[in-house]
Short mmCIF file of C-alpha atoms in Angstrom, two decimals:
data_model
loop_
_atom_site.label_atom_id
_atom_site.label_comp_id
_atom_site.label_asym_id
_atom_site.label_seq_id
_atom_site.Cartn_x
_atom_site.Cartn_y
_atom_site.Cartn_z
CA MET A 406 84.31 89.73 106.71
CA ILE A 407 86.02 87.34 104.44
CA GLY A 408 88.12 84.41 105.28
CA PHE A 409 90.86 83.20 102.97
CA ILE A 410 92.98 80.32 102.20
CA GLY A 411 95.23 81.67 99.67
CA SER A 412 94.46 85.49 100.48
CA VAL A 413 93.56 86.90 96.82
CA PHE A 414 94.42 90.38 97.66
CA SER A 415 97.64 89.62 99.55
CA PRO A 416 100.64 90.80 97.66
CA TRP A 417 102.81 88.40 99.81
CA TYR A 418 100.74 85.26 98.12
CA ARG A 419 101.38 86.90 94.58
CA TRP A 420 104.84 87.64 95.46
CA SER A 421 105.40 83.73 96.74
CA GLY A 422 104.24 82.58 93.11
CA ARG A 423 101.11 81.29 95.07
CA ARG A 424 103.06 78.22 95.27
CA SER A 425 101.12 77.27 98.87
CA PRO A 426 97.61 78.93 99.78
CA GLN A 427 97.70 77.30 103.17
CA ASP A 428 100.59 79.73 103.83
CA HIS A 429 98.59 82.85 103.15
CA CYS A 430 95.45 82.83 105.11
CA CYS A 431 93.60 85.35 106.71
CA ILE A 432 90.51 86.52 108.23
CA ASN A 433 89.47 89.92 107.21
CA VAL A 434 87.64 92.14 109.47
CA ALA A 435 86.10 95.70 108.07
CA THR A 436 83.93 97.83 110.37
CA TYR A 437 82.58 101.55 108.81
CA GLY A 438 81.63 104.97 110.03
CA ALA A 439 83.19 106.94 112.77
CA GLY A 440 86.03 104.97 114.30
CA GLY A 441 85.99 102.38 111.46
CA ARG A 442 88.91 99.79 111.59
CA TRP A 443 90.48 97.16 109.09
CA THR A 444 92.23 94.04 109.82
CA MET A 445 93.80 91.56 107.14
CA THR A 446 96.81 89.77 108.44
CA ASP A 447 98.45 87.41 105.95
CA ARG A 448 99.46 84.42 108.16
CA GLY A 449 101.63 81.52 107.52
CA SER A 450 100.47 77.85 107.44
CA SER A 451 100.91 77.23 111.33
CA ALA A 452 98.36 79.83 112.31
CA LEU A 453 95.86 77.46 110.18
CA THR A 454 93.78 74.91 111.57
CA GLN A 455 90.77 72.96 109.68
CA SER A 456 87.95 70.53 110.58
CA ASP A 457 84.60 69.50 109.29
CA ASP A 458 83.16 72.50 111.27
CA THR A 459 85.81 74.86 112.10
CA PHE A 460 88.51 77.14 110.45
CA GLU A 461 90.51 78.63 112.66
CA VAL A 462 93.16 81.37 111.63
CA GLY A 463 95.67 82.51 114.43
CA PRO A 464 93.30 83.90 116.84
CA SER A 465 90.22 84.62 115.10
CA SER A 466 88.00 81.45 114.22
CA PHE A 467 84.78 80.40 112.22
CA HIS A 468 82.67 77.80 113.78
CA TRP A 469 79.46 75.87 112.19
CA ASP A 470 77.46 74.28 114.92
CA GLY A 471 74.94 72.41 112.04
CA THR A 472 72.40 75.75 112.39
CA SER A 473 74.47 78.95 112.81
CA LEU A 474 77.69 80.39 112.09
CA THR A 475 79.98 81.83 115.05
CA ILE A 476 82.55 83.81 113.98
CA ALA A 477 85.15 84.93 116.95
CA VAL A 478 87.53 87.72 116.03
CA ASN A 479 90.50 88.74 117.73
CA GLU A 480 92.66 90.95 115.21
CA ARG A 481 94.70 94.05 115.41
CA SER A 482 94.02 96.80 113.17
CA VAL A 483 95.99 98.56 110.36
CA PRO A 484 97.21 101.55 110.77
CA HIS A 485 95.67 102.18 114.29
CA LEU A 486 96.97 98.79 115.82
CA ASP A 487 94.21 98.60 118.32
CA ARG A 488 92.24 95.41 118.73
CA VAL A 489 89.14 94.34 116.74
CA ARG A 490 87.44 91.59 119.03
CA GLY A 491 84.10 90.19 119.88
CA THR A 492 81.86 87.61 117.93
CA ILE A 493 79.57 87.56 115.03
CA LYS A 494 76.82 85.18 114.74
CA VAL A 495 75.08 84.46 111.29
CA HIS A 496 71.74 82.63 111.50
CA PRO A 497 70.89 81.06 107.97
CA LYS A 498 67.43 81.00 106.95
CA ALA A 499 68.44 78.09 104.69
CA VAL A 500 71.57 76.72 103.15
CA THR A 501 71.53 76.28 99.31
CA ASP A 502 73.47 73.58 97.60
CA VAL A 503 73.95 76.14 94.66
CA GLU A 504 76.86 76.40 92.78
CA VAL A 505 77.74 78.83 89.67
CA SER A 506 80.70 78.48 87.50
CA LEU A 507 82.38 81.83 86.64
CA HIS A 508 84.58 80.70 84.34
CA LYS A 509 84.38 77.85 81.31
CA THR A 510 87.30 75.84 82.83
CA ASP A 511 85.29 75.91 85.98
CA ARG A 512 88.36 77.38 88.01
CA HIS A 513 86.14 80.00 89.55
CA ILE A 514 83.26 79.15 91.59
CA TRP A 515 80.87 81.39 93.46
CA ARG A 516 78.75 79.31 96.21
CA PRO A 517 76.02 81.48 97.67
CA PHE A 518 75.59 79.52 100.76
CA ALA A 519 73.07 81.31 102.91
CA PRO A 520 71.53 84.22 100.85
CA VAL A 521 69.01 85.05 103.62
CA ALA A 522 69.87 85.17 106.74
CA ASP A 523 69.88 87.19 110.48
CA ILE A 524 73.15 88.60 111.91
CA GLU A 525 74.24 89.36 115.26
CA VAL A 526 77.14 91.40 115.94
CA ASP A 527 79.11 92.08 119.02
CA LEU A 528 82.21 93.83 119.02
CA GLY A 529 82.46 95.15 122.64
CA ARG A 530 82.28 98.98 121.24
CA ALA A 531 79.44 101.55 120.96
CA GLY A 532 77.96 101.55 117.45
CA TRP A 533 79.47 97.86 116.60
CA ASN A 534 76.70 95.95 118.66
CA TRP A 535 73.54 95.35 116.25
CA HIS A 536 71.43 92.95 114.62
CA GLY A 537 69.83 92.70 111.32
CA HIS A 538 69.82 90.52 108.09
CA GLY A 539 73.02 89.21 106.39
CA TYR A 540 74.43 87.16 103.89
CA PHE A 541 77.04 84.46 103.71
CA ASP A 542 78.76 83.11 100.41
CA ALA A 543 82.10 81.57 99.13
CA ASN A 544 84.25 82.34 96.19
CA PHE A 545 86.72 78.89 95.29
CA GLY A 546 89.63 79.17 92.51
CA THR A 547 92.54 77.69 91.34
CA ALA A 548 93.84 80.47 89.32
CA ALA A 549 94.45 84.23 90.21
CA LEU A 550 91.32 86.50 89.70
CA GLU A 551 93.30 88.97 87.52
CA ASP A 552 94.66 86.24 85.06
CA ASP A 553 91.03 85.46 83.99
CA PHE A 554 88.85 88.86 84.72
CA SER A 555 89.36 92.30 84.07
CA TYR A 556 86.59 93.64 85.66
CA TRP A 557 83.49 92.63 87.78
CA THR A 558 80.93 93.62 90.01
CA TRP A 559 78.73 91.88 92.59
CA GLY A 560 75.38 93.00 94.29
CA ARG A 561 72.96 91.50 96.89
CA TYR A 562 69.76 93.46 97.19
CA PRO A 563 67.05 92.47 99.90
CA MET A 564 63.64 91.76 98.46
CA PRO A 565 60.22 91.68 100.24
CA ASP A 566 60.20 87.80 99.87
CA GLY A 567 64.00 87.11 99.78
CA THR A 568 66.93 88.53 97.95
CA ALA A 569 68.53 89.42 94.57
CA CYS A 570 71.90 88.62 93.71
CA PHE A 571 73.82 90.00 90.38
CA TYR A 572 77.51 88.72 89.31
CA ASP A 573 78.76 90.52 86.31
CA ALA A 574 82.13 89.95 84.91
CA THR A 575 84.24 90.68 82.11
CA ARG A 576 86.51 87.80 80.82
CA ARG A 577 90.30 87.85 79.36
CA ASP A 578 89.63 85.07 77.12
CA GLY A 579 87.19 87.10 74.90
CA SER A 580 84.18 84.73 75.78
CA PRO A 581 80.75 86.44 76.52
CA ASP A 582 80.62 88.48 79.67
CA LEU A 583 79.59 86.77 82.58
CA ALA A 584 75.74 87.90 83.91
CA VAL A 585 74.33 85.94 86.59
CA ALA A 586 71.09 86.95 88.08
CA LEU A 587 69.52 85.04 90.87
CA LYS A 588 66.36 85.37 93.12
CA PHE A 589 66.42 83.57 96.56
CA ASP A 590 63.21 83.21 98.42
CA ALA A 591 63.14 82.94 102.41
CA MET A 592 63.66 79.53 102.32
CA GLY A 593 66.61 79.20 100.13
CA GLN A 594 64.81 78.22 96.89
CA ILE A 595 66.40 79.66 93.82
CA GLN A 596 64.61 81.20 90.79
CA GLN A 597 66.57 82.41 87.71
CA PHE A 598 64.76 85.86 86.35
CA GLU A 599 65.79 88.12 83.74
CA ALA A 600 68.41 90.65 84.99
CA PRO A 601 67.38 94.36 84.56
CA PRO A 602 70.11 96.20 82.45
CA LYS A 603 73.54 97.46 83.81
CA GLN A 604 73.02 101.24 84.87
CA GLU A 605 76.22 103.12 85.46
CA MET A 606 77.00 104.84 88.82
CA GLN A 607 79.19 107.70 89.48
CA ARG A 608 82.82 106.49 89.73
CA SER A 609 84.21 105.81 93.13
CA LEU A 610 86.62 108.41 95.13
CA TRP A 611 89.49 106.52 93.16
CA THR A 612 87.75 106.94 90.07
CA VAL A 613 86.79 103.09 89.87
CA ARG A 614 84.26 102.45 87.34
CA ARG A 615 80.93 101.21 88.81
CA GLU A 616 77.77 99.87 87.25
CA THR A 617 74.85 97.51 88.58
CA ARG A 618 71.38 95.91 87.80
CA GLY A 619 68.46 98.60 87.66
CA ASP A 620 65.40 99.02 86.20
CA ALA A 621 65.28 100.70 82.60
CA GLY A 622 65.07 104.66 83.00
CA THR A 623 66.38 104.55 86.68
CA HIS A 624 69.69 105.70 88.27
CA PRO A 625 71.41 103.79 90.95
CA VAL A 626 73.13 105.50 93.94
CA GLN A 627 75.28 105.40 96.55
CA VAL A 628 74.02 105.72 99.79
CA LYS A 629 76.76 104.71 101.99
CA SER A 630 80.33 104.12 101.39
CA MET A 631 81.97 101.45 102.74
CA LEU A 632 85.59 100.53 101.56
CA ASP A 633 87.53 102.96 98.83
CA ALA A 634 90.65 101.61 97.20
CA PRO A 635 92.87 102.11 94.16
CA PHE A 636 91.19 98.92 92.63
CA TYR A 637 88.07 98.08 94.66
CA CYS A 638 84.97 99.88 95.72
CA ARG A 639 81.87 98.51 98.28
CA SER A 640 79.31 100.56 99.24
CA VAL A 641 75.55 100.52 100.16
CA VAL A 642 74.09 101.02 96.72
CA GLN A 643 70.11 101.98 96.20
CA THR A 644 68.55 100.62 93.02
CA THR A 645 65.23 99.50 91.49
CA ILE A 646 64.32 95.96 90.25
CA ASN A 647 61.01 95.06 88.91
CA GLY A 648 59.63 98.53 90.47
CA LEU A 649 60.85 97.68 93.97
CA ARG A 650 63.55 100.02 95.49
CA SER A 651 66.19 98.23 97.37
CA GLU A 652 69.55 99.07 99.24
CA GLY A 653 71.95 96.36 99.30
CA VAL A 654 76.01 95.85 99.28
CA HIS A 655 77.54 96.39 95.86
CA GLU A 656 81.11 95.85 94.98
CA ALA A 657 83.35 96.82 92.24
CA LEU A 658 86.71 95.37 91.19
CA ASP A 659 88.98 96.66 88.84
CA LEU A 660 91.43 93.76 88.13
CA ASN A 661 93.67 95.73 85.57
CA ARG A 662 94.63 98.00 88.35
CA PHE A 663 95.14 95.32 90.92
CA GLY A 664 97.42 93.38 88.59
CA SER A 665 99.66 96.38 88.18
CA ARG A 666 102.98 96.43 89.99
CA TRP A 667 102.38 99.67 91.84
CA ILE A 668 99.33 98.49 93.80
CA LYS A 669 101.62 95.42 95.14
CA PRO A 670 103.53 97.68 97.61
CA MET A 671 100.89 99.58 98.48
CA LEU A 672 98.76 96.96 99.49
CA ALA A 673 101.68 95.57 101.98
CA VAL A 674 101.17 98.31 104.23
CA LYS A 675 97.62 97.41 104.69
CA VAL A 676 97.83 93.47 104.52
CA PRO A 677 100.88 92.56 107.09
CA ARG A 678 102.32 89.58 107.01
CA ARG A 679 103.01 87.30 110.29
CA ALA A 680 104.45 83.89 108.82
CA ARG A 681 104.58 82.43 112.13
CA TRP A 682 101.90 81.87 114.97
CA ALA A 683 102.45 80.15 118.46
CA THR A 684 99.25 79.58 120.50
#
């Protein structure tokens, strides 16, 4: 799940000139496996309500009660047009104060709020009700991703005493590549550590280049495909970190492809625009 103000992957936001982020908000939901569904409706400013503890976009919302985040989902999937409805509860082990600048101008910030969390999912269908370990973070930006980066990967891998996160990106301004490696313990305490080297992986079905961190001499492999698009791939990946095998969520994003003109009309099919909202 992703909540957006200024939906970075919305063609409508790009076509608007990115003038009003609040007029392009969204709560994206993706489920995987048999019967998997996708929702990503670009909504206008009339759908957006914000307070200190609530973020609401049309019929769906995020609410923070001081200890847990409750996400109420009521969206229509594309292209199936059926409802994805239910609740997700995220219970952080701890909330960090970590902010990582991804660009020298600080116009892209990564904020890992809860790298270690428990999660409860109840979306009212067989296989869509479960509990396990979760993760909650945010990205903030004042410029288009494709303007400042050509490629990036992100990975979050559970470890016996917490979790390891890797963020690698190629910047367009020619400055050294971003290479962030952070380890969080169960209480959210941060520990920088020497990242294992980058290891190439098999390309995605859309031939998106993929790599992640892993010990020298090891070979990360995809365990489960989650989302495969012409410019983006999300999957469960197994890698080895400091001699320990871990399965985590991995993302690869080709921003040269995303920035191309032919991608935007394709995205408009998956990202419908609903400019007006009435409760």
